[in-house]
CSV table of N, CA and C in Angstrom, one decimal:
chain,number,residue,atom,x,y,z
A,1,MET,N,87.1,86.4,95.8
A,1,MET,CA,87.6,87.1,97.0
A,1,MET,C,87.3,88.6,96.9
A,2,ALA,N,86.8,89.1,97.9
A,2,ALA,CA,86.5,90.6,97.9
A,2,ALA,C,87.7,91.4,98.0
A,3,LYS,N,87.8,92.4,97.2
A,3,LYS,CA,88.9,93.4,97.3
A,3,LYS,C,88.3,94.8,97.4
A,4,SER,N,88.9,95.6,98.2
A,4,SER,CA,88.5,97.0,98.2
A,4,SER,C,89.7,97.7,98.7
A,5,SER,N,89.8,99.0,98.4
A,5,SER,CA,90.9,99.8,98.8
A,5,SER,C,90.5,101.2,99.1
A,6,VAL,N,91.4,101.9,99.8
A,6,VAL,CA,91.3,103.3,100.1
A,6,VAL,C,92.7,103.9,99.8
A,7,HIS,N,92.6,105.0,99.0
A,7,HIS,CA,93.8,105.6,98.4
A,7,HIS,C,94.1,107.0,99.1
A,8,PHE,N,95.3,107.2,99.4
A,8,PHE,CA,95.8,108.5,100.0
A,8,PHE,C,96.7,109.1,99.0
A,9,ILE,N,96.3,110.1,98.2
A,9,ILE,CA,97.1,110.7,97.2
A,9,ILE,C,97.7,112.0,97.7
A,10,LEU,N,99.0,112.0,97.6
A,10,LEU,CA,99.7,113.2,98.1
A,10,LEU,C,99.6,114.3,97.1
A,11,LYS,N,99.4,115.6,97.6
A,11,LYS,CA,99.1,116.7,96.6
A,11,LYS,C,99.8,118.0,97.2
A,12,ASP,N,99.8,119.0,96.3
A,12,ASP,CA,100.2,120.3,96.6
A,12,ASP,C,101.6,120.4,97.3
A,13,GLY,N,102.5,119.7,96.8
A,13,GLY,CA,103.9,119.7,97.3
A,13,GLY,C,104.2,118.8,98.4
A,14,SER,N,103.2,118.0,98.9
A,14,SER,CA,103.5,117.0,99.9
A,14,SER,C,104.3,115.9,99.2
A,15,ASP,N,105.2,115.3,100.0
A,15,ASP,CA,106.1,114.3,99.4
A,15,ASP,C,106.3,113.1,100.4
A,16,TYR,N,107.0,112.1,99.9
A,16,TYR,CA,107.3,110.9,100.8
A,16,TYR,C,107.8,111.3,102.1
A,17,LYS,N,108.8,112.3,102.1
A,17,LYS,CA,109.4,112.6,103.4
A,17,LYS,C,108.5,113.2,104.4
A,18,ASP,N,107.3,113.8,103.9
A,18,ASP,CA,106.3,114.3,104.8
A,18,ASP,C,105.6,113.2,105.6
A,19,LEU,N,105.7,112.0,105.1
A,19,LEU,CA,105.0,110.8,105.7
A,19,LEU,C,105.8,110.3,106.9
A,20,ALA,N,107.1,110.5,106.9
A,20,ALA,CA,108.1,109.9,107.8
A,20,ALA,C,107.6,110.1,109.3
A,21,PRO,N,107.2,111.3,109.7
A,21,PRO,CA,106.9,111.5,111.1
A,21,PRO,C,105.6,110.7,111.6
A,22,VAL,N,104.8,110.4,110.6
A,22,VAL,CA,103.5,109.6,111.0
A,22,VAL,C,103.4,108.2,110.5
A,23,PHE,N,104.4,107.8,109.7
A,23,PHE,CA,104.3,106.5,109.1
A,23,PHE,C,104.3,105.4,110.2
A,24,PRO,N,105.1,105.5,111.3
A,24,PRO,CA,105.0,104.4,112.3
A,24,PRO,C,103.6,104.2,112.8
A,25,ASP,N,102.9,105.4,113.0
A,25,ASP,CA,101.5,105.3,113.6
A,25,ASP,C,100.5,104.8,112.5
A,26,ILE,N,100.8,105.2,111.2
A,26,ILE,CA,99.9,104.7,110.1
A,26,ILE,C,100.0,103.2,110.0
A,27,LEU,N,101.3,102.7,110.0
A,27,LEU,CA,101.5,101.2,109.9
A,27,LEU,C,100.9,100.5,111.0
A,28,LYS,N,101.1,100.9,112.2
A,28,LYS,CA,100.6,100.3,113.4
A,28,LYS,C,99.0,100.3,113.4
A,29,SER,N,98.4,101.5,113.1
A,29,SER,CA,97.0,101.6,113.1
A,29,SER,C,96.4,100.6,112.0
A,30,VAL,N,96.9,100.6,110.8
A,30,VAL,CA,96.4,99.7,109.8
A,30,VAL,C,96.5,98.3,110.2
A,31,LEU,N,97.6,97.9,110.8
A,31,LEU,CA,97.8,96.5,111.1
A,31,LEU,C,96.9,96.1,112.3
A,32,ILE,N,96.7,97.0,113.3
A,32,ILE,CA,95.8,96.7,114.4
A,32,ILE,C,94.4,96.5,113.9
A,33,GLN,N,93.9,97.4,113.0
A,33,GLN,CA,92.6,97.3,112.5
A,33,GLN,C,92.3,96.1,111.7
A,34,ALA,N,93.4,95.6,111.1
A,34,ALA,CA,93.3,94.3,110.3
A,34,ALA,C,93.6,93.1,111.1
A,35,ASP,N,93.9,93.3,112.4
A,35,ASP,CA,94.2,92.2,113.3
A,35,ASP,C,95.3,91.3,112.7
A,36,GLN,N,96.4,92.0,112.3
A,36,GLN,CA,97.6,91.3,111.8
A,36,GLN,C,98.9,91.9,112.2
A,37,VAL,N,99.0,92.4,113.4
A,37,VAL,CA,100.2,92.9,113.9
A,37,VAL,C,101.2,91.8,114.1
A,38,PRO,N,102.4,92.0,113.4
A,38,PRO,CA,103.4,91.0,113.5
A,38,PRO,C,104.2,91.0,114.8
A,39,GLU,N,105.0,90.1,115.1
A,39,GLU,CA,105.9,90.1,116.2
A,39,GLU,C,106.7,91.4,116.2
A,40,GLU,N,107.1,91.9,117.4
A,40,GLU,CA,107.8,93.1,117.5
A,40,GLU,C,109.1,93.2,116.6
A,41,GLU,N,109.8,92.1,116.5
A,41,GLU,CA,111.0,92.1,115.7
A,41,GLU,C,110.7,92.3,114.2
A,42,GLU,N,109.7,91.6,113.7
A,42,GLU,CA,109.3,91.8,112.3
A,42,GLU,C,108.7,93.2,112.1
A,43,PHE,N,107.9,93.7,113.0
A,43,PHE,CA,107.3,95.0,112.9
A,43,PHE,C,108.5,96.0,112.8
A,44,THR,N,109.5,95.9,113.6
A,44,THR,CA,110.6,96.9,113.6
A,44,THR,C,111.3,96.8,112.3
A,45,MET,N,111.6,95.6,111.8
A,45,MET,CA,112.3,95.5,110.5
A,45,MET,C,111.5,96.1,109.4
A,46,ILE,N,110.2,95.9,109.3
A,46,ILE,CA,109.3,96.5,108.3
A,46,ILE,C,109.3,98.0,108.4
A,47,LEU,N,109.2,98.5,109.6
A,47,LEU,CA,109.2,99.9,109.9
A,47,LEU,C,110.5,100.5,109.4
A,48,ASN,N,111.6,100.0,109.8
A,48,ASN,CA,112.9,100.5,109.5
A,48,ASN,C,113.2,100.6,108.0
A,49,LEU,N,112.8,99.5,107.3
A,49,LEU,CA,112.9,99.5,105.8
A,49,LEU,C,112.2,100.7,105.2
A,50,ASN,N,111.0,100.9,105.6
A,50,ASN,CA,110.2,102.0,105.1
A,50,ASN,C,110.7,103.4,105.5
A,51,MET,N,111.1,103.5,106.8
A,51,MET,CA,111.5,104.8,107.3
A,51,MET,C,112.8,105.3,106.6
A,52,ASP,N,113.7,104.3,106.3
A,52,ASP,CA,114.9,104.7,105.6
A,52,ASP,C,114.6,105.4,104.2
A,53,ASP,N,113.6,104.8,103.5
A,53,ASP,CA,113.2,105.4,102.2
A,53,ASP,C,112.5,106.7,102.4
A,54,LEU,N,111.5,106.7,103.3
A,54,LEU,CA,110.8,107.9,103.5
A,54,LEU,C,111.7,109.1,103.9
A,55,GLU,N,112.6,108.9,104.8
A,55,GLU,CA,113.5,109.9,105.3
A,55,GLU,C,114.4,110.4,104.1
A,56,GLN,N,114.6,109.6,103.2
A,56,GLN,CA,115.4,110.0,102.0
A,56,GLN,C,114.5,110.5,100.8
A,57,ASN,N,113.2,110.6,101.1
A,57,ASN,CA,112.2,111.1,100.2
A,57,ASN,C,112.1,110.2,98.9
A,58,ARG,N,112.2,108.9,99.2
A,58,ARG,CA,112.1,107.8,98.2
A,58,ARG,C,110.8,107.0,98.4
A,59,LYS,N,110.3,106.4,97.3
A,59,LYS,CA,109.1,105.6,97.5
A,59,LYS,C,109.5,104.4,98.3
A,60,PRO,N,108.7,104.1,99.4
A,60,PRO,CA,109.1,103.0,100.3
A,60,PRO,C,108.4,101.7,99.8
A,61,GLU,N,108.8,100.6,100.4
A,61,GLU,CA,108.2,99.3,100.1
A,61,GLU,C,106.8,99.2,100.5
A,62,GLY,N,106.4,99.7,101.6
A,62,GLY,CA,105.1,99.5,102.1
A,62,GLY,C,105.0,98.2,102.9
A,63,TYR,N,103.8,97.7,103.0
A,63,TYR,CA,103.6,96.4,103.7
A,63,TYR,C,102.9,95.5,102.7
A,64,ILE,N,103.7,94.7,102.0
A,64,ILE,CA,103.1,93.9,100.9
A,64,ILE,C,103.1,92.4,101.2
A,65,ARG,N,103.2,92.0,102.5
A,65,ARG,CA,103.1,90.6,102.9
A,65,ARG,C,101.8,90.0,102.5
A,66,LYS,N,101.7,88.7,102.3
A,66,LYS,CA,100.5,88.1,102.0
A,66,LYS,C,99.7,88.1,103.3
A,67,ALA,N,98.6,88.9,103.4
A,67,ALA,CA,97.9,89.1,104.6
A,67,ALA,C,96.5,89.7,104.3
A,68,ARG,N,95.8,90.0,105.3
A,68,ARG,CA,94.4,90.6,105.1
A,68,ARG,C,94.4,91.9,104.4
A,69,VAL,N,95.4,92.8,104.8
A,69,VAL,CA,95.6,94.0,104.1
A,69,VAL,C,97.0,94.2,103.7
A,70,ARG,N,97.2,95.1,102.7
A,70,ARG,CA,98.5,95.5,102.3
A,70,ARG,C,98.5,97.0,102.1
A,71,ILE,N,99.7,97.6,102.4
A,71,ILE,CA,99.9,99.0,102.2
A,71,ILE,C,100.8,99.1,101.0
A,72,VAL,N,100.3,99.7,99.9
A,72,VAL,CA,101.0,99.7,98.6
A,72,VAL,C,101.4,101.1,98.2
A,73,PHE,N,102.6,101.3,97.8
A,73,PHE,CA,103.1,102.6,97.2
A,73,PHE,C,103.3,102.4,95.7
A,74,PRO,N,102.4,102.8,94.9
A,74,PRO,CA,102.5,102.6,93.4
A,74,PRO,C,103.8,103.2,92.9
A,75,MET,N,104.3,102.7,91.8
A,75,MET,CA,105.5,103.2,91.2
A,75,MET,C,105.3,104.5,90.4
A,76,ASP,N,104.1,104.7,89.9
A,76,ASP,CA,103.9,105.8,88.9
A,76,ASP,C,103.3,107.0,89.5
A,77,ARG,N,103.0,107.1,90.8
A,77,ARG,CA,102.4,108.3,91.4
A,77,ARG,C,102.7,108.4,92.9
A,78,LYS,N,102.6,109.6,93.4
A,78,LYS,CA,102.9,109.8,94.8
A,78,LYS,C,101.6,109.5,95.6
A,79,GLU,N,101.4,108.3,96.0
A,79,GLU,CA,100.2,107.9,96.8
A,79,GLU,C,100.5,106.6,97.5
A,80,PHE,N,99.7,106.3,98.4
A,80,PHE,CA,99.7,104.9,99.0
A,80,PHE,C,98.3,104.5,99.2
A,81,TYR,N,98.1,103.2,99.1
A,81,TYR,CA,96.7,102.7,99.4
A,81,TYR,C,96.8,101.5,100.3
A,82,VAL,N,95.7,101.3,100.9
A,82,VAL,CA,95.5,100.2,101.8
A,82,VAL,C,94.4,99.3,101.1
A,83,GLN,N,94.8,98.1,100.8
A,83,GLN,CA,93.9,97.2,100.1
A,83,GLN,C,93.6,95.9,100.9
A,84,SER,N,92.4,95.6,100.9
A,84,SER,CA,91.9,94.4,101.7
A,84,SER,C,91.9,93.2,100.7
A,85,TYR,N,92.5,92.1,101.2
A,85,TYR,CA,92.6,90.9,100.3
A,85,TYR,C,91.9,89.7,101.0
A,86,SER,N,91.2,89.9,102.1
A,86,SER,CA,90.7,88.8,102.9
A,86,SER,C,89.2,88.7,102.9
A,87,PRO,N,88.8,87.4,102.9
A,87,PRO,CA,87.3,87.3,103.1
A,87,PRO,C,86.9,87.7,104.5
A,88,LYS,N,87.8,87.8,105.4
A,88,LYS,CA,87.5,88.3,106.8
A,88,LYS,C,87.4,89.8,106.6
A,89,HIS,N,86.3,90.4,107.0
A,89,HIS,CA,86.0,91.8,106.8
A,89,HIS,C,87.0,92.7,107.5
A,90,VAL,N,87.6,93.6,106.8
A,90,VAL,CA,88.5,94.6,107.4
A,90,VAL,C,87.8,95.9,107.1
A,91,ASP,N,87.4,96.7,108.1
A,91,ASP,CA,86.7,97.9,108.0
A,91,ASP,C,87.6,99.0,107.4
A,92,LEU,N,87.6,99.2,106.1
A,92,LEU,CA,88.4,100.2,105.5
A,92,LEU,C,87.9,101.6,105.8
A,93,ASP,N,86.7,101.8,106.2
A,93,ASP,CA,86.2,103.1,106.6
A,93,ASP,C,86.9,103.6,107.9
A,94,LYS,N,87.2,102.6,108.8
A,94,LYS,CA,87.9,103.0,110.0
A,94,LYS,C,89.4,103.3,109.6
A,95,VAL,N,89.9,102.5,108.7
A,95,VAL,CA,91.3,102.7,108.3
A,95,VAL,C,91.4,104.1,107.6
A,96,LYS,N,90.4,104.4,106.8
A,96,LYS,CA,90.4,105.8,106.1
A,96,LYS,C,90.4,106.9,107.1
A,97,THR,N,89.5,106.7,108.1
A,97,THR,CA,89.4,107.8,109.2
A,97,THR,C,90.6,107.9,110.0
A,98,SER,N,91.2,106.8,110.4
A,98,SER,CA,92.4,106.9,111.3
A,98,SER,C,93.6,107.5,110.5
A,99,VAL,N,93.8,107.0,109.3
A,99,VAL,CA,95.0,107.4,108.5
A,99,VAL,C,94.8,108.9,108.1
A,100,SER,N,93.6,109.3,107.7
A,100,SER,CA,93.3,110.7,107.4
A,100,SER,C,93.6,111.6,108.5
A,101,SER,N,93.2,111.2,109.7
A,101,SER,CA,93.5,112.0,110.9
A,101,SER,C,95.0,112.1,111.2
A,102,LEU,N,95.7,111.0,111.0
A,102,LEU,CA,97.2,111.1,111.2
A,102,LEU,C,97.8,112.0,110.2
A,103,LEU,N,97.4,111.9,108.9
A,103,LEU,CA,98.0,112.7,107.9
A,103,LEU,C,97.7,114.2,108.1
A,104,SER,N,96.4,114.5,108.4
A,104,SER,CA,96.0,115.8,108.7
A,104,SER,C,96.8,116.4,109.9
A,105,GLY,N,97.0,115.6,110.9
A,105,GLY,CA,97.7,116.1,112.1
A,105,GLY,C,99.2,116.4,111.8
A,106,ALA,N,99.7,115.8,110.7
A,106,ALA,CA,101.1,116.0,110.3
A,106,ALA,C,101.2,117.1,109.2
A,107,SER,N,100.0,117.7,108.9
A,107,SER,CA,100.0,118.7,107.8
A,107,SER,C,100.4,118.2,106.5
A,108,VAL,N,100.1,116.9,106.2
A,108,VAL,CA,100.3,116.4,104.9
A,108,VAL,C,99.1,116.7,104.1
A,109,LYS,N,99.3,117.2,102.9
A,109,LYS,CA,98.2,117.5,102.0
A,109,LYS,C,97.9,116.3,101.1
A,110,PHE,N,96.6,115.9,101.1
A,110,PHE,CA,96.3,114.7,100.4
A,110,PHE,C,94.8,114.7,100.0
A,111,ASP,N,94.5,113.8,99.1
A,111,ASP,CA,93.1,113.5,98.7
A,111,ASP,C,92.9,112.0,99.1
A,112,VAL,N,91.6,111.7,99.3
A,112,VAL,CA,91.3,110.3,99.5
A,112,VAL,C,90.3,109.8,98.5
A,113,THR,N,90.5,108.6,97.9
A,113,THR,CA,89.6,108.0,97.0
A,113,THR,C,89.4,106.6,97.4
A,114,GLU,N,88.4,106.0,96.9
A,114,GLU,CA,88.2,104.5,97.1
A,114,GLU,C,88.0,103.8,95.8
A,115,ASP,N,88.4,102.6,95.7
A,115,ASP,CA,88.4,101.8,94.5
A,115,ASP,C,88.1,100.4,94.8
A,116,ASP,N,87.0,99.9,94.4
A,116,ASP,CA,86.7,98.5,94.7
A,116,ASP,C,87.1,97.5,93.6
A,117,ASP,N,87.7,98.0,92.6
A,117,ASP,CA,88.0,97.1,91.4
A,117,ASP,C,89.4,97.4,90.9
A,118,ILE,N,90.5,97.3,91.6
A,118,ILE,CA,91.8,97.5,91.1
A,118,ILE,C,92.2,96.4,90.2
A,119,LYS,N,92.8,96.7,89.1
A,119,LYS,CA,93.3,95.8,88.2
A,119,LYS,C,94.8,96.0,88.0
A,120,PHE,N,95.5,94.9,88.1
A,120,PHE,CA,97.0,94.9,88.0
A,120,PHE,C,97.4,94.4,86.6
A,121,ASP,N,98.3,95.1,86.0
A,121,ASP,CA,98.8,94.6,84.7
A,121,ASP,C,100.0,93.7,85.0
A,122,LEU,N,99.8,92.4,84.8
A,122,LEU,CA,100.8,91.4,85.1
A,122,LEU,C,101.5,91.0,83.8
A,123,LYS,N,102.6,91.7,83.5
A,123,LYS,CA,103.4,91.5,82.3
A,123,LYS,C,104.5,90.6,82.6
């Protein structure tokens, strides 16, 4: 199964709370581009769980449902990444462009990297 990801690393004083104003648009944009927008009720629940954490400047859950893409917030660093898990092609270049535009518009300072070979330590 092909995996690839695009990482948005917060820098220079940007923090989780800085994502709050644009996270609804980020979530919606990623899910639309992956063709996996959930029903309105489920979307609202996912959004509210994440927004509560972001507004309190805490690491949010992200979108980790079993699906074409996931939005993951790692435990050990201030970043989030969008990872494709599906044999159906998800254009992560479009995701990178749209999310970068949203973050820049909100004055969030970040770097972008890509990694096609993420390894998870399953202890």
